[in-house]
CSV table of C-alpha atoms in Angstrom, one decimal:
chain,number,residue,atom,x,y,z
A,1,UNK,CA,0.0,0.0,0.0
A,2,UNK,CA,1.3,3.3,-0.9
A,3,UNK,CA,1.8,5.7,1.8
A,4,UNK,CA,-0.9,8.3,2.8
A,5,UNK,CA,-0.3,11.8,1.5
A,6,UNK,CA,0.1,13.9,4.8
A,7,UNK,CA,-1.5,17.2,3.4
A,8,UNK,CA,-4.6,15.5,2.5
A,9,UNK,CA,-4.4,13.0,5.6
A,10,UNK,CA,-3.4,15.8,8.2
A,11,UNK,CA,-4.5,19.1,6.4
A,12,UNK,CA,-2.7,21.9,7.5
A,13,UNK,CA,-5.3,24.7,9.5
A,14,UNK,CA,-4.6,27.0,6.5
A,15,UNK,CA,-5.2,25.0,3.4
A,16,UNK,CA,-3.8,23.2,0.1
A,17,UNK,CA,-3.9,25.6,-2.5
A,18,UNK,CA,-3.0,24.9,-6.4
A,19,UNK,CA,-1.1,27.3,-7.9
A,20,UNK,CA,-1.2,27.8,-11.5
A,21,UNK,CA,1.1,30.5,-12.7
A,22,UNK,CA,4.3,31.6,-14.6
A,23,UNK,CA,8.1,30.2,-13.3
A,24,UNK,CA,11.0,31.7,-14.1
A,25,UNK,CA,14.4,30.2,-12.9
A,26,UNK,CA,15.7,33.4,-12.1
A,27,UNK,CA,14.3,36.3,-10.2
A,28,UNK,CA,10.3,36.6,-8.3
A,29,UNK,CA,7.3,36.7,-10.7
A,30,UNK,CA,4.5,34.1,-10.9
A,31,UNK,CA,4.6,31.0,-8.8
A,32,UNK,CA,8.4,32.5,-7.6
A,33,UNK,CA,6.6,35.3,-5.9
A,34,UNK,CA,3.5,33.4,-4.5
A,35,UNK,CA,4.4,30.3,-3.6
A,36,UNK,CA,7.1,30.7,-0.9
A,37,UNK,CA,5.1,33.2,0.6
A,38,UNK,CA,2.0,31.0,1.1
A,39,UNK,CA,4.1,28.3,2.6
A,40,UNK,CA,5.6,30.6,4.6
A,41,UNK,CA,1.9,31.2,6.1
A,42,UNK,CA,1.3,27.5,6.4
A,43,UNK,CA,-0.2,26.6,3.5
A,44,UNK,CA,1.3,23.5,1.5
A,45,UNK,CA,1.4,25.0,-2.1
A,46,UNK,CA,1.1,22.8,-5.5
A,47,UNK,CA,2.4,25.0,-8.2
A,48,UNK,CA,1.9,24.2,-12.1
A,49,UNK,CA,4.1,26.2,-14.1
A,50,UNK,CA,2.0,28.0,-16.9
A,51,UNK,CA,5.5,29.2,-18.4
A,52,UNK,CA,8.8,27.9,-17.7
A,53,UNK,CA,11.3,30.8,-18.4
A,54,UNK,CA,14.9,31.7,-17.8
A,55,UNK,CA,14.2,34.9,-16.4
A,56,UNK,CA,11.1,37.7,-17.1
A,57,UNK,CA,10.1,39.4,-20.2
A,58,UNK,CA,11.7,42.5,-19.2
A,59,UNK,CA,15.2,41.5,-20.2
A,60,UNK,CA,16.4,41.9,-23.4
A,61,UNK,CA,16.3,38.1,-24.2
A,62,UNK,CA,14.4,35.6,-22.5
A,63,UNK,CA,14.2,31.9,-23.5
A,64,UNK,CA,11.7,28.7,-22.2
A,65,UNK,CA,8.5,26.4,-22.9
A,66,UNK,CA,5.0,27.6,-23.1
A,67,UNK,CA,2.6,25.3,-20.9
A,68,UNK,CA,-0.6,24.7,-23.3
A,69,UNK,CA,-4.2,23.5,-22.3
A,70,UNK,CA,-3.4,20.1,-22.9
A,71,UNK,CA,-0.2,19.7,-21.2
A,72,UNK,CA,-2.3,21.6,-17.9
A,73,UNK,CA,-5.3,19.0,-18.0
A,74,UNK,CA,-2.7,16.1,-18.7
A,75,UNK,CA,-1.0,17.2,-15.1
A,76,UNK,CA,-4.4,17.3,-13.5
A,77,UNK,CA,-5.7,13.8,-15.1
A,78,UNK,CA,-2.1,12.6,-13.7
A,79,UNK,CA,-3.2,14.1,-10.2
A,80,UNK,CA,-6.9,12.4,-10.2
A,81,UNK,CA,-6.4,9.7,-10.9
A,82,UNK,CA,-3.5,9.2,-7.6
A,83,UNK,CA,-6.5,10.6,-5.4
A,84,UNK,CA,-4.7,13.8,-5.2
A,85,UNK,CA,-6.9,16.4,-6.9
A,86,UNK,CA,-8.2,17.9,-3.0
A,87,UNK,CA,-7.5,21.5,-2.9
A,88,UNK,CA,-9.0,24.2,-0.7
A,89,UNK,CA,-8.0,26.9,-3.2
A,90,UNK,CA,-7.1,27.6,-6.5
A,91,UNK,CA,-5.3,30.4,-7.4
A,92,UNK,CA,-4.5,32.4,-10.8
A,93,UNK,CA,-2.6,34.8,-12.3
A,94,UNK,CA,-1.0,35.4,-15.9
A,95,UNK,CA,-2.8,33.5,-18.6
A,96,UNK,CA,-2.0,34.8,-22.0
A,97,UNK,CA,-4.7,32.4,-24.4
A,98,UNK,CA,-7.9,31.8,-24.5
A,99,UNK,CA,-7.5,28.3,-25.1
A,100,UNK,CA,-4.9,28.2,-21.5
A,101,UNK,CA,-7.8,30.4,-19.8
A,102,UNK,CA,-10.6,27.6,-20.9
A,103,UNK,CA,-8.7,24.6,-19.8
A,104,UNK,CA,-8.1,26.4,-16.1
A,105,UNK,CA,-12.5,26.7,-16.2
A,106,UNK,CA,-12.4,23.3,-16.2
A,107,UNK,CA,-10.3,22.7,-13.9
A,108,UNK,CA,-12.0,25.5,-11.5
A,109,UNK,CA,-15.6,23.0,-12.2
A,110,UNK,CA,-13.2,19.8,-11.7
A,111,UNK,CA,-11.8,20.8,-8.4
A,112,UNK,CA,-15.3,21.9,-7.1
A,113,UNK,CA,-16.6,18.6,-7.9
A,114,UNK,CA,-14.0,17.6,-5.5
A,115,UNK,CA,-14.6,19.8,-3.3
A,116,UNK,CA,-17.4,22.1,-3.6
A,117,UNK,CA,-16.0,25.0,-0.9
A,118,UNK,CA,-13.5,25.5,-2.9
A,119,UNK,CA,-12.1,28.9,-3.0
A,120,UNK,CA,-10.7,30.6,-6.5
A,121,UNK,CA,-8.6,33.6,-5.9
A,122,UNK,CA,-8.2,34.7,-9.7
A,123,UNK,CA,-6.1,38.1,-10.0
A,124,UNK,CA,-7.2,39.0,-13.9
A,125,UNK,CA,-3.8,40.2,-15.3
A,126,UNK,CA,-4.5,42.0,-18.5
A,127,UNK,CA,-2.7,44.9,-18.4
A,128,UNK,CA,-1.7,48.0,-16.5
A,129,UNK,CA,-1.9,51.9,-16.7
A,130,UNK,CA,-3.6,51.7,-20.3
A,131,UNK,CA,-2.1,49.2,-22.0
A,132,UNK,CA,-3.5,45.7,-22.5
A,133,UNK,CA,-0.6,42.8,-22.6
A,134,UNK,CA,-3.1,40.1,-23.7
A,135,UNK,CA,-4.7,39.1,-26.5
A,136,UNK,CA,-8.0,41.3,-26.6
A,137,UNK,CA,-10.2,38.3,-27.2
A,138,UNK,CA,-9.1,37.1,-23.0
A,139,UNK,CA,-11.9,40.4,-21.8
A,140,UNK,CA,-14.8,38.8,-22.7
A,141,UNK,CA,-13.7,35.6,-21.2
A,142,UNK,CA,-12.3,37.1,-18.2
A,143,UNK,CA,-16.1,38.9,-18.1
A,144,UNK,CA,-18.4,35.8,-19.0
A,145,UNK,CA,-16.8,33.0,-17.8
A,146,UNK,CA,-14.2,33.6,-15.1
A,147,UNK,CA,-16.1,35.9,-12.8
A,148,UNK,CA,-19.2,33.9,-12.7
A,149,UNK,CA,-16.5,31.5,-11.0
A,150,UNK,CA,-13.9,33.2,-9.1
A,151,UNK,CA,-14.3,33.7,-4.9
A,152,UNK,CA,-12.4,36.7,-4.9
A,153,UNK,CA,-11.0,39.2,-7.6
A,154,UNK,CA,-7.5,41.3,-7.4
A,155,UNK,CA,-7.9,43.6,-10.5
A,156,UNK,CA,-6.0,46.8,-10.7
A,157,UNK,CA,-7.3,50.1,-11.7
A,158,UNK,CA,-6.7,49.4,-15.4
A,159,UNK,CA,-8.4,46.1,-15.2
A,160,UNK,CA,-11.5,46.4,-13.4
A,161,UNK,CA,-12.1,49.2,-16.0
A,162,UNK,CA,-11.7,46.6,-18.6
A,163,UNK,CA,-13.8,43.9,-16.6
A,164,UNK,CA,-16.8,46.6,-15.6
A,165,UNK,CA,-16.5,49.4,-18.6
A,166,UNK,CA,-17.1,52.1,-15.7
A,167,UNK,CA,-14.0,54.4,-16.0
A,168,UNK,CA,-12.4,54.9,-12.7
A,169,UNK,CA,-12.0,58.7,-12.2
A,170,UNK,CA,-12.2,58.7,-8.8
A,171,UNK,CA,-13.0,56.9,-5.2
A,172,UNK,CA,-16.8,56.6,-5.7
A,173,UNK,CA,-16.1,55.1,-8.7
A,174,UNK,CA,-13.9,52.7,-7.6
A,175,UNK,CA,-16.4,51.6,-4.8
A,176,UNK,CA,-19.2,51.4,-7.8
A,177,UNK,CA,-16.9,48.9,-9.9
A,178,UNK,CA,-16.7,46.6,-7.0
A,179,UNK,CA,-20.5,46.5,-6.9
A,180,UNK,CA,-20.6,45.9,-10.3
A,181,UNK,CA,-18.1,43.1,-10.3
A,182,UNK,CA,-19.8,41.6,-7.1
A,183,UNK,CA,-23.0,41.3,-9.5
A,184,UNK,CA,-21.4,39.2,-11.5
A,185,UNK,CA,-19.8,36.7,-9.1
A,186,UNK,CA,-17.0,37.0,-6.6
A,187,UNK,CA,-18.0,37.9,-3.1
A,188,UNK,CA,-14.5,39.4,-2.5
A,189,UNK,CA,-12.9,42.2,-4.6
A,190,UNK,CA,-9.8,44.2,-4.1
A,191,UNK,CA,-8.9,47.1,-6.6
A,192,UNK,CA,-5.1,46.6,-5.7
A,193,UNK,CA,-4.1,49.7,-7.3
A,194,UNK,CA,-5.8,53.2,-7.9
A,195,UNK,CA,-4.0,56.3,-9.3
A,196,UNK,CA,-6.0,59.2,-8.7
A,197,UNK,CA,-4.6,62.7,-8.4
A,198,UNK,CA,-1.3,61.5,-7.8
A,199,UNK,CA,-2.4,59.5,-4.6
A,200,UNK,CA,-2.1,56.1,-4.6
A,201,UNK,CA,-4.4,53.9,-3.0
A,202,UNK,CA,-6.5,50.8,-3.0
A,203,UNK,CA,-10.3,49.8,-2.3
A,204,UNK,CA,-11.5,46.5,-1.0
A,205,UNK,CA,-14.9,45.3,-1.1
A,206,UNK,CA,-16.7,42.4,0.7
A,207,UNK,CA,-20.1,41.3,-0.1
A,208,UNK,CA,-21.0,39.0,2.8
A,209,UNK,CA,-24.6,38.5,1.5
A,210,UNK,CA,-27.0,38.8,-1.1
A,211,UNK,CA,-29.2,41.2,0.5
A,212,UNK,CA,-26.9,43.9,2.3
A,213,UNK,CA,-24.3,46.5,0.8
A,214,UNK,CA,-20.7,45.2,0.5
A,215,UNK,CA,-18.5,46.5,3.4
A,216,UNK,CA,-16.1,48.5,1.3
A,217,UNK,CA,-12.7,49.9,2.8
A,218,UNK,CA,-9.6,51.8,1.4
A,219,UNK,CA,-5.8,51.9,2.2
A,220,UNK,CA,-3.9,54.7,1.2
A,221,UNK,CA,0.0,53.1,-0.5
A,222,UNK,CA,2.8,55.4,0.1
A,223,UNK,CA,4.2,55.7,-4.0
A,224,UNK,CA,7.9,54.0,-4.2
A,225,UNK,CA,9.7,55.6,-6.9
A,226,UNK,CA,10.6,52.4,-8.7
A,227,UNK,CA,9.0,49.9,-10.6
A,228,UNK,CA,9.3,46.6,-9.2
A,229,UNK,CA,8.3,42.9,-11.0
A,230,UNK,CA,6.3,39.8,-9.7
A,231,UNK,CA,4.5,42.7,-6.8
A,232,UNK,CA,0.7,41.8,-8.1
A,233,UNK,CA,1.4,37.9,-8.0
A,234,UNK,CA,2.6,38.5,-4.3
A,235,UNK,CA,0.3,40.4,-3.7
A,236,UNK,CA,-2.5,38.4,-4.7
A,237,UNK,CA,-1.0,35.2,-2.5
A,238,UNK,CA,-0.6,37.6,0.1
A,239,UNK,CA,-4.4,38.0,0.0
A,240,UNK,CA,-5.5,34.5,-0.2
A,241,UNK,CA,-2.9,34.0,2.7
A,242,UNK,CA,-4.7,36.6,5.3
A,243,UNK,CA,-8.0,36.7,3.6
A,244,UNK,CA,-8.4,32.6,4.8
A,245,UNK,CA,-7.2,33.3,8.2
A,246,UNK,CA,-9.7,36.4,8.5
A,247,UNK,CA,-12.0,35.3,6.7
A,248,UNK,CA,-14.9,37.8,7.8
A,249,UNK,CA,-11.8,40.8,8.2
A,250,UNK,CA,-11.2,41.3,4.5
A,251,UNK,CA,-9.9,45.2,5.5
A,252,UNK,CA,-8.1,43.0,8.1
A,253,UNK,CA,-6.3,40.8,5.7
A,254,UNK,CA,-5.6,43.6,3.4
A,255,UNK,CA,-3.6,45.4,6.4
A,256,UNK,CA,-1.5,42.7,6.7
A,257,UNK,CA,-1.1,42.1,2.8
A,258,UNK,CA,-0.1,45.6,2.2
A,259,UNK,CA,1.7,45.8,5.1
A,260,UNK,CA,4.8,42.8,3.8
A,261,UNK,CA,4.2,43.9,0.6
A,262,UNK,CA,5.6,47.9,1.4
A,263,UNK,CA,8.2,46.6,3.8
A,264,UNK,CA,9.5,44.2,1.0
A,265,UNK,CA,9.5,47.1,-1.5
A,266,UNK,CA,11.3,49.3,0.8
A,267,UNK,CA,13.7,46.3,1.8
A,268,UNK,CA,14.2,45.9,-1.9
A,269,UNK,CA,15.1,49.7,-2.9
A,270,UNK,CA,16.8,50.2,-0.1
A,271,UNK,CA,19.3,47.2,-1.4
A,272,UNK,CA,19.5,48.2,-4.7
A,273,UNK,CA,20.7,51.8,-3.3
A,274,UNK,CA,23.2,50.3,-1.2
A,275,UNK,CA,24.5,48.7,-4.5
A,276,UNK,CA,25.0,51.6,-6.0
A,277,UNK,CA,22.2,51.1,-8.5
A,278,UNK,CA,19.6,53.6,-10.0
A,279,UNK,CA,16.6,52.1,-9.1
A,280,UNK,CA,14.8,54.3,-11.7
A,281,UNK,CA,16.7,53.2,-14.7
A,282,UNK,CA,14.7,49.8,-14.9
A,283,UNK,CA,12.7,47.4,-13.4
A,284,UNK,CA,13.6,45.7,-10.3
A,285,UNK,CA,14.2,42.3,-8.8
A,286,UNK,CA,12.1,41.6,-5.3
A,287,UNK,CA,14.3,40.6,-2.1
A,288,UNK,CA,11.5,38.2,-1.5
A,289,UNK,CA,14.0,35.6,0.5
A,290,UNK,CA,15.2,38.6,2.4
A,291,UNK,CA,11.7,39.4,3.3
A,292,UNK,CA,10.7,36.6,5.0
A,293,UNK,CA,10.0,38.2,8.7
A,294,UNK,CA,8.1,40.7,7.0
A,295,UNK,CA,5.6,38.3,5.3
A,296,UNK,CA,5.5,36.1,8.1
A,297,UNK,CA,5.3,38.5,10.7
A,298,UNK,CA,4.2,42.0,9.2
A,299,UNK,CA,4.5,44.9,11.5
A,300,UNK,CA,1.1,46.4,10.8
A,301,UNK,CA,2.1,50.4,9.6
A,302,UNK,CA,-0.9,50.6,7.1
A,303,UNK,CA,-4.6,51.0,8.1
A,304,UNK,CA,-7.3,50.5,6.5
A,305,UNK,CA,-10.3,53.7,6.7
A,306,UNK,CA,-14.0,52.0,6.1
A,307,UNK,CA,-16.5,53.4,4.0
A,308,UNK,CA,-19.9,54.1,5.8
């Protein structure tokens, strides 16, 4: 007899949580930025690796394989039929086909057949500050099939735009594209990014049931000057993370969230100074593995202000 697999036969308090996302051997985007994170909170992590790459796209070169929607279902035929298919959560980031983007629905109804209390945490990466990076054609799926789906949503300004067709000119509008993306499915939404003004800040919404307004919060972000890589896929696990262990404190969980992520960011810039590197002159690396105390154990400097 084979022996049992411990995170199914003595689950962890936190979860099991399949990951499907980008990999790249070097540096922190995708599955590199979410993965050790989660675990770090306790949750055994199964990562599928969407994209396998030698480093991100922001290089001047970068070489690898493409996972398709084949080779994904292949992995998850592989785990069912070995009884190992249980998750608590599924999470999401970077998909760049329709046909990839198809395959992971399935997989969403698979795993709920499994396990119907499933949670899908799906952060809708399409682009940022105006400009789409995916193939156009991935809105309408995103709008008509994924949402319908997904447990919680981690948009940024540019996306729930896309997702809602509201144009997001300021705070109330930002609240009103939470409501309208609660219509359509998740109970949990999280604009991670807002740019209004010049302030910087973000809105979370939680609809705890059908009949009552969603309690809707903001944080105001201190803006880094840098731009950093793999921040919206740690974010996003740094949400499922907090967001399970409070799971009625969603202004809570994004405290804590946005609290590692800003020390990380700081921790990271800071480095790169001490280096004697401009850290406006590209886009930088995150000292995720240096960060560890903070993500574990996040001093809480950021607070969220609720909505009445």
């Amino acid at each position: 007899m084979a022996p049992p697999i411990l995170s199914l036969a003595l689950p962890s308090e936190t979860g099991r949580v399949l990951s499907i996302q980008s990999h790249t051997v070097q540096g922190y985007v995708g599955n590199k930025s979410a993965v050790f994170p989660l675990q770090l909170l306790g949750y055994d992590v199964d990562p599928i690796n969407s994209v396998q790459f030698s480093n991100h796209t922001g290089y001047p070169t970068f070489r690898g394989q493409v996972l398709n929607g084949q080779q994904l279902w292949e992995l998850i035929e592989g785990l069912e039929a070995n009884d190992l298919l249980y998750y608590t959560h599924l999470l999401t980031g970077y998909i760049g086909s329709v046909s990839f983007l198809n395959t992971v629905l399935e997989v969403v109804d698979k795993l709920r057949t499994i396990n119907p209390n499933l949670t899908y945490v799906c952060d809708p990466v399409m682009g940022d500050e105006g400009k789409l990076y995916v193939p156009e054609e991935l809105i309408s799926v995103y709008r008509e099939k994924v949402l319908p789906v997904a447990s919680m949503l981690t948009p940024n300004q540019f996306e729930a735009e896309l997702l809602t067709g509201l144009r997001i000119c300021s705070e109330e509008d930002g609240r009103e594209a939470c409501k309208i993306l609660h219509a359509t499915g998740p109970s949990k939404v999280v604009i991670t990014s807002i740019n209004i003004e010049g302030s910087l800040f973000l809105i979370g919404s939680h609809k705890k049931d059908k009949d009552n307004s969603p309690e809707q919060f903001k944080i105001v972000i201190p803006k880094i000057p840098a731009y950093f890589t793999g921040t919206g896929d740690l974010m996003t696990a740094l949400f499922l993370g907090w967001s399970n262990k409070y799971p009625d404190n969603l202004d809570r969980a994004a405290e804590l969230a946005v609290s590692s992520l800003q020390a990380l960011l700081q921790r990271t810039l800071n480095d790169y100074l001490r280096a004697g590197y401009d850290p406006q002159s590209s886009s930088l690396e995150i000292r995720l593995i240096q960060s560890q105390d903070d993500i574990r154990n996040p001093q809480l400097k950021f607070k969220a202000e609720k909505y009445n």
